[in-house]
Coordinates of N, CA and C in Angstrom, one line a residue:
Chain A
G1 N 25.7 -50.4 -14.2 CA 25.5 -50.4 -15.7 C 24.0 -50.1 -16.0
E2 N 23.7 -50.1 -17.3 CA 22.4 -49.8 -17.7 C 21.4 -51.0 -17.4
N3 N 20.2 -50.7 -17.1 CA 19.1 -51.7 -16.9 C 17.9 -51.2 -17.6
V4 N 17.2 -52.0 -18.3 CA 16.0 -51.6 -19.1 C 14.9 -52.5 -18.6
E5 N 13.8 -51.9 -18.2 CA 12.6 -52.7 -17.8 C 11.5 -52.4 -18.9
Q6 N 10.8 -53.4 -19.2 CA 9.8 -53.3 -20.3 C 8.4 -53.9 -19.8
H7 N 7.4 -53.1 -20.1 CA 6.0 -53.6 -19.7 C 5.0 -53.2 -20.8
P8 N 3.9 -54.0 -21.0 CA 3.7 -55.3 -20.3 C 4.5 -56.4 -21.0
S9 N 4.5 -57.6 -20.4 CA 5.2 -58.7 -21.0 C 4.3 -59.3 -22.1
T10 N 3.0 -59.2 -22.0 CA 2.1 -59.7 -23.0 C 1.0 -58.6 -23.2
L11 N 0.5 -58.5 -24.4 CA -0.5 -57.5 -24.7 C -1.3 -58.1 -25.8
S12 N -2.6 -58.1 -25.6 CA -3.6 -58.6 -26.6 C -4.5 -57.5 -27.0
V13 N -4.7 -57.2 -28.2 CA -5.6 -56.1 -28.7 C -6.4 -56.6 -29.9
Q14 N -7.5 -55.9 -30.1 CA -8.3 -56.2 -31.3 C -7.8 -55.4 -32.5
E15 N -7.9 -56.0 -33.6 CA -7.5 -55.4 -34.9 C -8.1 -54.0 -34.9
G16 N -7.2 -53.0 -35.3 CA -7.7 -51.6 -35.4 C -7.5 -50.8 -34.1
D17 N -7.3 -51.5 -33.0 CA -7.0 -50.7 -31.8 C -5.5 -50.3 -31.7
S18 N -5.2 -49.5 -30.8 CA -3.8 -49.0 -30.6 C -3.2 -49.9 -29.5
A19 N -1.8 -50.0 -29.6 CA -1.0 -50.7 -28.6 C 0.1 -49.8 -28.1
V20 N 0.3 -49.9 -26.8 CA 1.4 -49.1 -26.2 C 2.3 -50.0 -25.4
I21 N 3.6 -49.9 -25.6 CA 4.6 -50.6 -24.8 C 5.5 -49.6 -24.2
K22 N 5.8 -49.8 -22.9 CA 6.6 -48.8 -22.2 C 7.9 -49.4 -21.7
C23 N 8.9 -48.6 -21.7 CA 10.2 -49.1 -21.2 C 10.8 -48.0 -20.3
T24 N 11.5 -48.4 -19.2 CA 12.3 -47.4 -18.4 C 13.8 -47.8 -18.5
Y25 N 14.6 -46.9 -18.3 CA 16.1 -47.2 -18.3 C 16.7 -46.5 -17.1
S26 N 17.9 -46.9 -16.7 CA 18.5 -46.5 -15.5 C 19.6 -45.5 -15.7
D27 N 20.3 -45.6 -16.8 CA 21.5 -44.8 -17.0 C 21.2 -43.5 -17.8
S28 N 21.3 -42.4 -17.1 CA 20.9 -41.1 -17.7 C 21.9 -40.7 -18.8
A29 N 23.0 -41.4 -19.0 CA 23.9 -41.1 -20.1 C 23.5 -41.8 -21.4
S30 N 22.5 -42.7 -21.3 CA 22.1 -43.4 -22.5 C 21.5 -42.4 -23.5
N31 N 21.8 -42.6 -24.8 CA 21.4 -41.6 -25.7 C 20.7 -42.1 -27.0
Y32 N 20.5 -43.4 -27.0 CA 19.9 -44.0 -28.2 C 19.0 -45.1 -27.8
F33 N 17.8 -45.1 -28.4 CA 16.7 -46.1 -27.9 C 16.0 -46.7 -29.1
P34 N 16.4 -47.9 -29.5 CA 15.8 -48.5 -30.7 C 14.7 -49.5 -30.2
W35 N 13.8 -49.8 -31.2 CA 12.8 -50.8 -30.9 C 12.9 -51.9 -32.0
Y36 N 12.8 -53.1 -31.6 CA 12.9 -54.2 -32.5 C 11.7 -55.1 -32.5
K37 N 11.3 -55.6 -33.7 CA 10.2 -56.5 -33.8 C 10.8 -57.9 -34.2
Q38 N 10.4 -58.9 -33.4 CA 10.8 -60.3 -33.8 C 9.7 -61.2 -34.0
E39 N 9.5 -61.6 -35.2 CA 8.4 -62.6 -35.5 C 9.0 -64.0 -35.1
L40 N 8.1 -64.9 -34.9 CA 8.5 -66.3 -34.5 C 9.5 -66.9 -35.5
G41 N 10.6 -67.3 -35.0 CA 11.6 -68.0 -35.8 C 12.4 -67.1 -36.7
K42 N 12.3 -65.8 -36.5 CA 13.0 -64.8 -37.4 C 13.9 -63.9 -36.5
R43 N 14.7 -63.2 -37.2 CA 15.7 -62.3 -36.6 C 15.0 -61.0 -36.1
P44 N 15.5 -60.4 -35.0 CA 14.9 -59.1 -34.6 C 15.2 -58.1 -35.7
Q45 N 14.1 -57.3 -36.0 CA 14.2 -56.3 -37.0 C 14.0 -54.9 -36.4
L46 N 14.9 -54.0 -36.8 CA 14.8 -52.6 -36.3 C 13.6 -51.9 -36.9
I47 N 12.7 -51.4 -36.1 CA 11.5 -50.8 -36.7 C 11.4 -49.3 -36.5
I48 N 12.0 -48.8 -35.5 CA 12.1 -47.4 -35.2 C 13.1 -47.1 -34.1
D49 N 13.7 -46.0 -34.1 CA 14.6 -45.6 -33.0 C 14.5 -44.1 -32.8
I50 N 15.1 -43.7 -31.6 CA 15.0 -42.3 -31.3 C 16.3 -42.0 -30.5
R51 N 16.8 -40.8 -30.7 CA 17.9 -40.3 -30.0 C 17.5 -39.3 -28.9
S52 N 18.4 -39.1 -28.0 CA 18.0 -38.4 -26.8 C 17.8 -36.9 -27.0
N53 N 18.1 -36.4 -28.2 CA 17.9 -35.0 -28.5 C 16.5 -34.8 -29.2
V54 N 15.7 -35.9 -29.2 CA 14.4 -35.8 -29.9 C 13.4 -36.3 -28.9
G55 N 12.1 -35.7 -28.9 CA 11.1 -36.2 -27.9 C 10.2 -37.2 -28.5
E56 N 10.0 -37.1 -29.9 CA 9.0 -38.0 -30.5 C 9.4 -38.2 -31.9
K57 N 9.1 -39.4 -32.4 CA 9.4 -39.8 -33.8 C 8.3 -40.7 -34.4
K58 N 7.9 -40.4 -35.6 CA 6.8 -41.2 -36.2 C 7.2 -41.8 -37.5
D59 N 6.7 -43.0 -37.8 CA 6.9 -43.6 -39.1 C 5.6 -44.4 -39.4
Q60 N 4.7 -43.8 -40.1 CA 3.4 -44.3 -40.5 C 2.6 -44.7 -39.3
R61 N 2.4 -45.9 -39.0 CA 1.5 -46.3 -37.9 C 2.3 -46.4 -36.5
I62 N 3.6 -46.2 -36.6 CA 4.4 -46.5 -35.4 C 5.0 -45.1 -35.0
A63 N 5.0 -44.9 -33.6 CA 5.6 -43.7 -33.1 C 6.4 -44.1 -31.8
V64 N 7.4 -43.4 -31.5 CA 8.1 -43.6 -30.2 C 8.3 -42.2 -29.6
T65 N 8.0 -42.2 -28.2 CA 8.2 -41.0 -27.4 C 9.3 -41.2 -26.4
L66 N 10.0 -40.2 -26.0 CA 11.1 -40.3 -25.1 C 10.9 -39.2 -24.0
N67 N 11.0 -39.6 -22.8 CA 11.0 -38.6 -21.7 C 12.3 -38.8 -20.9
K68 N 13.2 -37.9 -21.2 CA 14.6 -38.1 -20.6 C 14.5 -37.8 -19.1
T69 N 13.7 -36.9 -18.7 CA 13.6 -36.6 -17.3 C 13.2 -37.8 -16.5
A70 N 12.2 -38.4 -16.9 CA 11.6 -39.6 -16.2 C 12.4 -40.9 -16.6
K71 N 13.2 -40.8 -17.6 CA 13.9 -41.9 -18.1 C 13.0 -43.1 -18.6
H72 N 12.1 -42.7 -19.4 CA 11.2 -43.7 -20.0 C 10.9 -43.4 -21.4
F73 N 10.6 -44.4 -22.2 CA 10.3 -44.3 -23.6 C 9.2 -45.3 -24.0
S74 N 8.4 -45.0 -25.0 CA 7.3 -45.8 -25.3 C 7.1 -46.0 -26.8
L75 N 6.6 -47.2 -27.2 CA 6.3 -47.5 -28.5 C 4.7 -47.4 -28.7
H76 N 4.3 -46.7 -29.7 CA 2.8 -46.6 -29.9 C 2.6 -47.2 -31.4
I77 N 1.7 -48.2 -31.4 CA 1.3 -48.7 -32.7 C -0.2 -48.4 -32.9
T78 N -0.6 -47.7 -33.9 CA -2.0 -47.3 -34.1 C -2.6 -48.2 -35.2
E79 N -3.9 -48.4 -35.2 CA -4.6 -49.2 -36.3 C -3.9 -50.5 -36.4
T80 N -3.8 -51.3 -35.4 CA -3.1 -52.5 -35.4 C -3.7 -53.5 -36.4
Q81 N -2.8 -54.3 -36.9 CA -3.2 -55.3 -37.9 C -2.6 -56.7 -37.5
P82 N -3.2 -57.8 -37.9 CA -2.7 -59.1 -37.5 C -1.2 -59.3 -37.7
E83 N -0.7 -58.7 -38.8 CA 0.7 -58.9 -39.0 C 1.6 -58.1 -38.1
D84 N 1.0 -57.3 -37.2 CA 1.8 -56.6 -36.1 C 2.1 -57.6 -35.0
S85 N 1.4 -58.8 -35.0 CA 1.7 -59.8 -33.9 C 3.1 -60.2 -34.0
A86 N 3.8 -60.1 -32.8 CA 5.2 -60.4 -32.7 C 5.7 -60.1 -31.3
V87 N 6.9 -60.3 -31.1 CA 7.6 -59.9 -29.8 C 8.3 -58.6 -30.1
Y88 N 8.1 -57.6 -29.3 CA 8.7 -56.3 -29.5 C 9.7 -56.1 -28.3
F89 N 10.9 -55.7 -28.7 CA 12.0 -55.4 -27.7 C 12.4 -53.9 -27.8
C90 N 12.5 -53.3 -26.6 CA 13.1 -52.0 -26.5 C 14.5 -52.2 -26.1
A91 N 15.3 -51.2 -26.3 CA 16.7 -51.2 -25.9 C 17.2 -49.8 -25.7
A92 N 18.3 -49.8 -24.9 CA 19.0 -48.5 -24.7 C 20.5 -48.7 -24.9
K93 N 21.1 -47.7 -25.5 CA 22.5 -47.9 -25.7 C 23.3 -47.5 -24.5
G94 N 24.0 -48.5 -23.9 CA 24.7 -48.3 -22.7 C 25.9 -47.4 -22.9
Y95 N 26.4 -46.9 -21.8 CA 27.6 -46.0 -21.9 C 28.8 -46.8 -21.7
G96 N 29.7 -46.7 -22.7 CA 31.0 -47.4 -22.6 C 31.7 -47.4 -23.9
G97 N 33.0 -47.2 -23.9 CA 33.7 -47.1 -25.1 C 33.2 -45.9 -26.0
S98 N 33.4 -46.0 -27.2 CA 32.9 -44.9 -28.1 C 31.5 -45.2 -28.6
Q99 N 31.1 -46.4 -28.4 CA 29.7 -46.7 -28.9 C 28.8 -47.3 -27.8
G100 N 29.4 -48.0 -26.9 CA 28.6 -48.7 -25.9 C 27.9 -49.9 -26.5
N101 N 27.0 -50.5 -25.9 CA 26.3 -51.6 -26.4 C 24.8 -51.5 -26.1
L102 N 24.0 -52.3 -26.7 CA 22.6 -52.2 -26.5 C 22.2 -53.1 -25.3
I103 N 21.4 -52.6 -24.4 CA 20.8 -53.4 -23.3 C 19.3 -53.5 -23.6
F104 N 18.8 -54.7 -23.7 CA 17.5 -55.0 -24.1 C 16.5 -55.2 -22.9
G105 N 15.3 -54.8 -23.1 CA 14.2 -55.2 -22.3 C 13.9 -56.6 -22.5
K106 N 13.0 -57.2 -21.7 CA 12.7 -58.6 -21.8 C 11.7 -58.9 -22.9
G107 N 11.1 -57.9 -23.5 CA 10.2 -58.2 -24.6 C 8.8 -58.1 -24.2
T108 N 7.9 -57.8 -25.2 CA 6.5 -57.8 -25.1 C 5.9 -58.6 -26.2
K109 N 5.1 -59.6 -25.9 CA 4.5 -60.4 -26.9 C 3.1 -59.8 -27.2
L110 N 3.0 -59.2 -28.4 CA 1.8 -58.5 -28.9 C 1.0 -59.5 -29.8
S111 N -0.3 -59.6 -29.4 CA -1.2 -60.5 -30.2 C -2.3 -59.5 -30.7
V112 N -2.5 -59.5 -32.0 CA -3.6 -58.7 -32.6 C -4.6 -59.7 -33.1
K113 N -5.8 -59.6 -32.5 CA -6.9 -60.5 -32.9 C -7.8 -59.9 -34.0
P114 N -8.0 -60.7 -35.1 CA -8.8 -60.2 -36.2 C -10.3 -60.1 -35.8
Chain B
K1 N 22.0 -54.2 -50.8 CA 23.1 -54.7 -50.0 C 22.6 -56.0 -49.4
A2 N 23.5 -57.0 -49.3 CA 23.2 -58.2 -48.6 C 23.2 -57.9 -47.1
G3 N 22.3 -58.7 -46.4 CA 22.2 -58.5 -45.0 C 23.2 -59.2 -44.3
V4 N 23.1 -59.2 -42.9 CA 24.0 -59.9 -42.1 C 23.8 -61.5 -42.2
T5 N 24.8 -62.2 -42.4 CA 24.7 -63.7 -42.5 C 25.4 -64.3 -41.3
Q6 N 24.9 -65.5 -40.9 CA 25.5 -66.3 -39.9 C 25.6 -67.7 -40.3
T7 N 26.7 -68.4 -39.9 CA 26.8 -69.8 -40.2 C 27.4 -70.5 -39.0
P8 N 27.1 -71.7 -38.7 CA 26.0 -72.4 -39.3 C 24.6 -71.9 -38.7
R9 N 23.5 -72.4 -39.2 CA 22.2 -71.9 -38.7 C 21.8 -72.8 -37.5
Y10 N 22.2 -74.0 -37.5 CA 21.9 -75.0 -36.4 C 23.1 -75.8 -36.0
L11 N 23.3 -76.1 -34.7 CA 24.4 -76.9 -34.2 C 23.9 -77.7 -33.1
I12 N 24.3 -78.9 -33.0 CA 24.1 -79.7 -31.8 C 25.4 -80.2 -31.4
K13 N 25.7 -79.9 -30.1 CA 27.0 -80.3 -29.5 C 26.7 -81.0 -28.2
T14 N 27.8 -81.7 -27.7 CA 27.6 -82.3 -26.4 C 28.4 -81.5 -25.3
R15 N 28.1 -81.7 -24.1 CA 28.8 -81.0 -23.0 C 30.3 -81.2 -23.1
G16 N 31.0 -80.2 -22.8 CA 32.5 -80.3 -22.8 C 33.1 -80.0 -24.1
Q17 N 32.4 -80.0 -25.2 CA 32.9 -79.7 -26.5 C 33.1 -78.2 -26.7
Q18 N 33.7 -77.8 -27.8 CA 33.8 -76.3 -28.1 C 33.1 -76.1 -29.4
V19 N 32.7 -74.8 -29.7 CA 32.0 -74.5 -30.9 C 32.5 -73.1 -31.4
T20 N 32.5 -73.0 -32.7 CA 32.8 -71.7 -33.3 C 31.7 -71.3 -34.2
L21 N 31.2 -70.0 -34.0 CA 30.1 -69.5 -34.9 C 30.7 -68.3 -35.7
S22 N 30.1 -68.1 -36.9 CA 30.6 -67.1 -37.8 C 29.6 -66.1 -38.1
C23 N 30.0 -64.9 -38.3 CA 29.1 -63.8 -38.7 C 29.7 -62.9 -39.7
S24 N 29.0 -62.7 -40.8 CA 29.5 -61.7 -41.8 C 28.6 -60.5 -41.8
P25 N 29.2 -59.3 -41.6 CA 28.3 -58.1 -41.5 C 27.9 -57.6 -42.8
I26 N 27.0 -56.6 -42.8 CA 26.7 -55.9 -44.0 C 27.9 -55.2 -44.5
S27 N 28.0 -55.2 -45.8 CA 29.2 -54.6 -46.4 C 29.4 -53.1 -46.0
G28 N 30.6 -52.8 -45.5 CA 30.9 -51.5 -45.0 C 30.8 -51.3 -43.5
H29 N 30.0 -52.2 -42.9 CA 29.9 -52.1 -41.5 C 31.2 -52.6 -40.8
R30 N 31.6 -51.9 -39.8 CA 32.9 -52.3 -39.1 C 32.7 -52.8 -37.7
S31 N 31.5 -52.7 -37.2 CA 31.2 -53.1 -35.8 C 30.3 -54.4 -35.9
V32 N 30.7 -55.4 -35.1 CA 29.9 -56.6 -35.0 C 29.7 -56.8 -33.5
S33 N 28.5 -57.0 -33.1 CA 28.1 -57.3 -31.7 C 27.5 -58.7 -31.7
W34 N 27.7 -59.4 -30.6 CA 27.1 -60.7 -30.4 C 26.2 -60.7 -29.2
Y35 N 25.0 -61.4 -29.3 CA 24.1 -61.5 -28.3 C 23.6 -63.0 -28.1
Q36 N 23.3 -63.3 -26.9 CA 22.7 -64.6 -26.6 C 21.2 -64.4 -26.3
Q37 N 20.4 -65.2 -27.0 CA 18.9 -65.0 -26.7 C 18.4 -66.3 -26.2
T38 N 17.8 -66.3 -25.0 CA 17.1 -67.4 -24.4 C 15.8 -67.0 -23.9
P39 N 14.8 -67.9 -23.8 CA 13.5 -67.6 -23.3 C 13.5 -66.9 -22.0
G40 N 14.3 -67.3 -21.1 CA 14.3 -66.8 -19.7 C 15.1 -65.5 -19.5
Q41 N 16.1 -65.3 -20.2 CA 17.0 -64.1 -20.0 C 16.9 -63.1 -21.2
G42 N 16.1 -63.4 -22.2 CA 16.0 -62.5 -23.3 C 17.3 -62.3 -24.1
L43 N 17.5 -61.1 -24.6 CA 18.7 -60.8 -25.4 C 19.8 -60.2 -24.5
Q44 N 20.9 -60.9 -24.4 CA 22.0 -60.5 -23.5 C 23.2 -60.2 -24.4
F45 N 23.9 -59.1 -24.1 CA 25.1 -58.7 -24.8 C 26.3 -59.5 -24.4
L46 N 27.0 -60.0 -25.4 CA 28.2 -60.8 -25.2 C 29.4 -59.9 -25.3
F47 N 29.6 -59.4 -26.5 CA 30.8 -58.5 -26.8 C 30.6 -57.8 -28.1
E48 N 31.4 -56.8 -28.3 CA 31.4 -56.0 -29.6 C 32.8 -55.9 -30.1
Y49 N 33.0 -56.1 -31.4 CA 34.2 -55.9 -32.0 C 34.2 -54.8 -33.1
F50 N 35.2 -54.0 -33.1 CA 35.3 -52.9 -34.1 C 36.7 -52.9 -34.6
S51 N 36.9 -52.9 -35.9 CA 38.3 -52.9 -36.4 C 39.2 -53.8 -35.7
E52 N 38.8 -55.1 -35.6 CA 39.6 -56.2 -35.1 C 39.9 -56.1 -33.6
T53 N 39.2 -55.2 -32.9 CA 39.5 -55.0 -31.5 C 38.2 -55.1 -30.7
Q54 N 38.3 -55.8 -29.6 CA 37.1 -55.9 -28.7 C 36.9 -54.6 -28.0
R55 N 35.7 -54.0 -28.2 CA 35.5 -52.6 -27.7 C 34.6 -52.7 -26.5
N56 N 33.8 -53.7 -26.4 CA 32.9 -53.8 -25.2 C 32.7 -55.2 -24.9
K57 N 32.4 -55.5 -23.6 CA 32.3 -56.9 -23.2 C 31.1 -57.0 -22.2
G58 N 30.3 -58.0 -22.4 CA 29.2 -58.2 -21.4 C 29.6 -59.1 -20.3
N59 N 28.7 -59.5 -19.5 CA 29.0 -60.2 -18.2 C 28.9 -61.7 -18.5
F60 N 29.8 -62.3 -19.3 CA 29.8 -63.7 -19.6 C 31.1 -64.3 -19.1
P61 N 31.2 -65.6 -18.8 CA 32.4 -66.2 -18.4 C 33.5 -66.2 -19.5
G62 N 34.7 -66.4 -19.2 CA 35.8 -66.4 -20.1 C 35.7 -67.5 -21.2
R63 N 34.8 -68.5 -21.0 CA 34.6 -69.5 -22.0 C 34.1 -69.0 -23.3
F64 N 33.5 -67.8 -23.2 CA 33.0 -67.1 -24.4 C 34.0 -66.1 -24.9
S65 N 34.4 -66.3 -26.1 CA 35.4 -65.4 -26.7 C 35.1 -65.1 -28.1
G66 N 35.8 -64.1 -28.7 CA 35.5 -63.8 -30.1 C 36.7 -63.2 -30.7
R67 N 36.5 -62.9 -32.0 CA 37.6 -62.2 -32.7 C 37.0 -61.6 -34.0
Q68 N 37.7 -60.7 -34.6 CA 37.2 -60.1 -35.8 C 38.4 -60.0 -36.8
F69 N 38.1 -60.2 -38.0 CA 39.1 -60.3 -39.0 C 39.1 -58.9 -39.8
S70 N 40.2 -58.8 -40.6 CA 40.4 -57.5 -41.3 C 39.2 -57.2 -42.2
N71 N 38.5 -58.2 -42.7 CA 37.3 -57.9 -43.6 C 36.0 -57.7 -42.8
S72 N 36.2 -57.5 -41.4 CA 35.1 -57.3 -40.5 C 34.3 -58.5 -40.1
R73 N 34.5 -59.6 -40.8 CA 33.8 -60.9 -40.4 C 34.3 -61.2 -39.0
S74 N 33.3 -61.8 -38.2 CA 33.6 -62.1 -36.8 C 33.3 -63.5 -36.5
E75 N 34.0 -64.1 -35.6 CA 33.7 -65.4 -35.0 C 33.6 -65.3 -33.5
M76 N 32.7 -66.2 -33.0 CA 32.7 -66.3 -31.5 C 32.9 -67.8 -31.2
N77 N 33.6 -68.0 -30.1 CA 33.9 -69.4 -29.7 C 33.4 -69.6 -28.3
V78 N 32.9 -70.8 -28.1 CA 32.5 -71.2 -26.7 C 33.2 -72.5 -26.4
S79 N 34.0 -72.5 -25.4 CA 34.7 -73.7 -25.0 C 34.0 -74.4 -23.8
T80 N 34.3 -75.6 -23.7 CA 33.8 -76.4 -22.6 C 32.3 -76.2 -22.4
L81 N 31.5 -76.5 -23.4 CA 30.1 -76.2 -23.5 C 29.4 -76.8 -22.3
E82 N 28.4 -76.1 -21.8 CA 27.5 -76.5 -20.7 C 26.1 -76.5 -21.2
L83 N 25.2 -77.3 -20.5 CA 23.8 -77.4 -21.0 C 23.2 -76.0 -21.1
G84 N 23.5 -75.1 -20.2 CA 23.0 -73.8 -20.1 C 23.4 -72.9 -21.3
D85 N 24.3 -73.3 -22.1 CA 24.7 -72.5 -23.2 C 23.8 -72.7 -24.4
S86 N 22.8 -73.6 -24.3 CA 21.9 -73.8 -25.4 C 21.1 -72.5 -25.5
A87 N 21.1 -71.9 -26.7 CA 20.5 -70.6 -27.0 C 20.6 -70.3 -28.5
L88 N 19.9 -69.2 -28.8 CA 20.1 -68.6 -30.1 C 21.1 -67.6 -30.0
Y89 N 22.2 -67.7 -30.8 CA 23.3 -66.7 -30.8 C 23.1 -65.8 -32.0
L90 N 22.9 -64.5 -31.7 CA 22.7 -63.5 -32.8 C 23.9 -62.6 -32.9
C91 N 24.2 -62.2 -34.1 CA 25.2 -61.1 -34.2 C 24.5 -60.0 -34.9
A92 N 25.0 -58.8 -34.7 CA 24.4 -57.6 -35.3 C 25.5 -56.7 -35.8
S93 N 25.4 -56.1 -36.9 CA 26.4 -55.2 -37.4 C 25.9 -53.8 -37.5
S94 N 26.9 -52.9 -37.4 CA 26.6 -51.5 -37.5 C 27.8 -50.8 -38.1
W95 N 27.7 -49.5 -38.5 CA 28.8 -48.7 -39.0 C 29.9 -48.6 -37.9
G96 N 29.4 -48.4 -36.6 CA 30.3 -48.4 -35.5 C 31.1 -47.1 -35.3
T97 N 30.9 -46.1 -36.2 CA 31.6 -44.8 -36.1 C 30.5 -43.7 -35.7
S98 N 31.0 -42.5 -35.6 CA 30.0 -41.4 -35.3 C 29.2 -41.1 -36.5
G99 N 28.1 -40.5 -36.3 CA 27.3 -40.2 -37.5 C 25.8 -40.6 -37.2
E100 N 24.9 -40.0 -38.0 CA 23.5 -40.1 -37.7 C 23.0 -41.6 -37.7
Y101 N 23.5 -42.4 -38.5 CA 23.0 -43.8 -38.6 C 24.0 -44.8 -38.0
S102 N 25.0 -44.3 -37.3 CA 26.1 -45.2 -36.8 C 25.6 -46.2 -35.7
Y103 N 24.5 -45.8 -35.0 CA 24.1 -46.7 -33.9 C 23.2 -47.8 -34.4
E104 N 22.6 -47.7 -35.5 CA 21.7 -48.7 -36.0 C 22.3 -50.1 -36.1
Q105 N 21.8 -51.0 -35.4 CA 22.3 -52.4 -35.5 C 21.3 -53.3 -36.2
Y106 N 21.9 -54.1 -37.1 CA 21.1 -55.0 -37.9 C 21.5 -56.4 -37.6
F107 N 20.5 -57.3 -37.3 CA 20.8 -58.6 -36.9 C 20.8 -59.6 -38.0
G108 N 21.6 -60.6 -37.7 CA 21.7 -61.8 -38.6 C 20.6 -62.8 -38.2
P109 N 20.4 -63.9 -38.9 CA 19.3 -64.8 -38.6 C 19.6 -65.7 -37.3
G110 N 20.8 -65.7 -36.9 CA 21.2 -66.4 -35.7 C 21.6 -67.8 -35.9
T111 N 22.3 -68.4 -34.9 CA 22.7 -69.8 -34.9 C 22.1 -70.4 -33.7
R112 N 21.3 -71.4 -33.9 CA 20.6 -72.1 -32.8 C 21.6 -73.2 -32.3
L113 N 22.1 -73.1 -31.1 CA 23.0 -74.0 -30.5 C 22.2 -74.8 -29.5
T114 N 22.3 -76.1 -29.6 CA 21.7 -77.1 -28.7 C 22.9 -77.9 -28.1
V115 N 23.0 -77.9 -26.7 CA 24.0 -78.6 -26.0 C 23.3 -79.8 -25.3
T116 N 23.8 -81.0 -25.6 CA 23.1 -82.2 -25.0 C 24.1 -82.9 -24.0

């Protein structure tokens, strides 16, 4: 089945710097890769996603890139702000049934220092 | 639109008891997926229901079960609770069909289960 590895597990940056989180997946049939942000005590929130027919997607300060050949995808946050501090999870949609299910990475705790 | 809701938000049970958790999806969403979140294991997929049928199942023992009703609301049940079942149980809803936004899953606030 699908396996998703996420690095780093913790990341500390200064406000205004960029942050990059990387994930690798194992199942070449996976075709959907979302990223979630979870603040302390809150639900995971979908912040951006990408499908396998696209190499890059941007939404304001957030971007995701996908390399299908290498089976890895990355989240890029530019001009970080203290409110970006949270745990970020990547996921890959596994192959199964007509939808499959999301397999999550272990998460990256991002701390943005003012 | 109202978001995904889960009840109850907190539960304390003792070993050996059983528990039922409820999830109401976003209106129009027909797929409900359940996840267990723990500090050590992260987010792990339990099962997915679509149109009252279990469509996918994760690697959890048979003590974990679920169902979905005709209005897409879903329940999950854990029987014979163990200490290790203490976790945050999250459900997520999606359209569940083909289409550009069909894969997007939106999470509920979760039910925090503590087993003593």
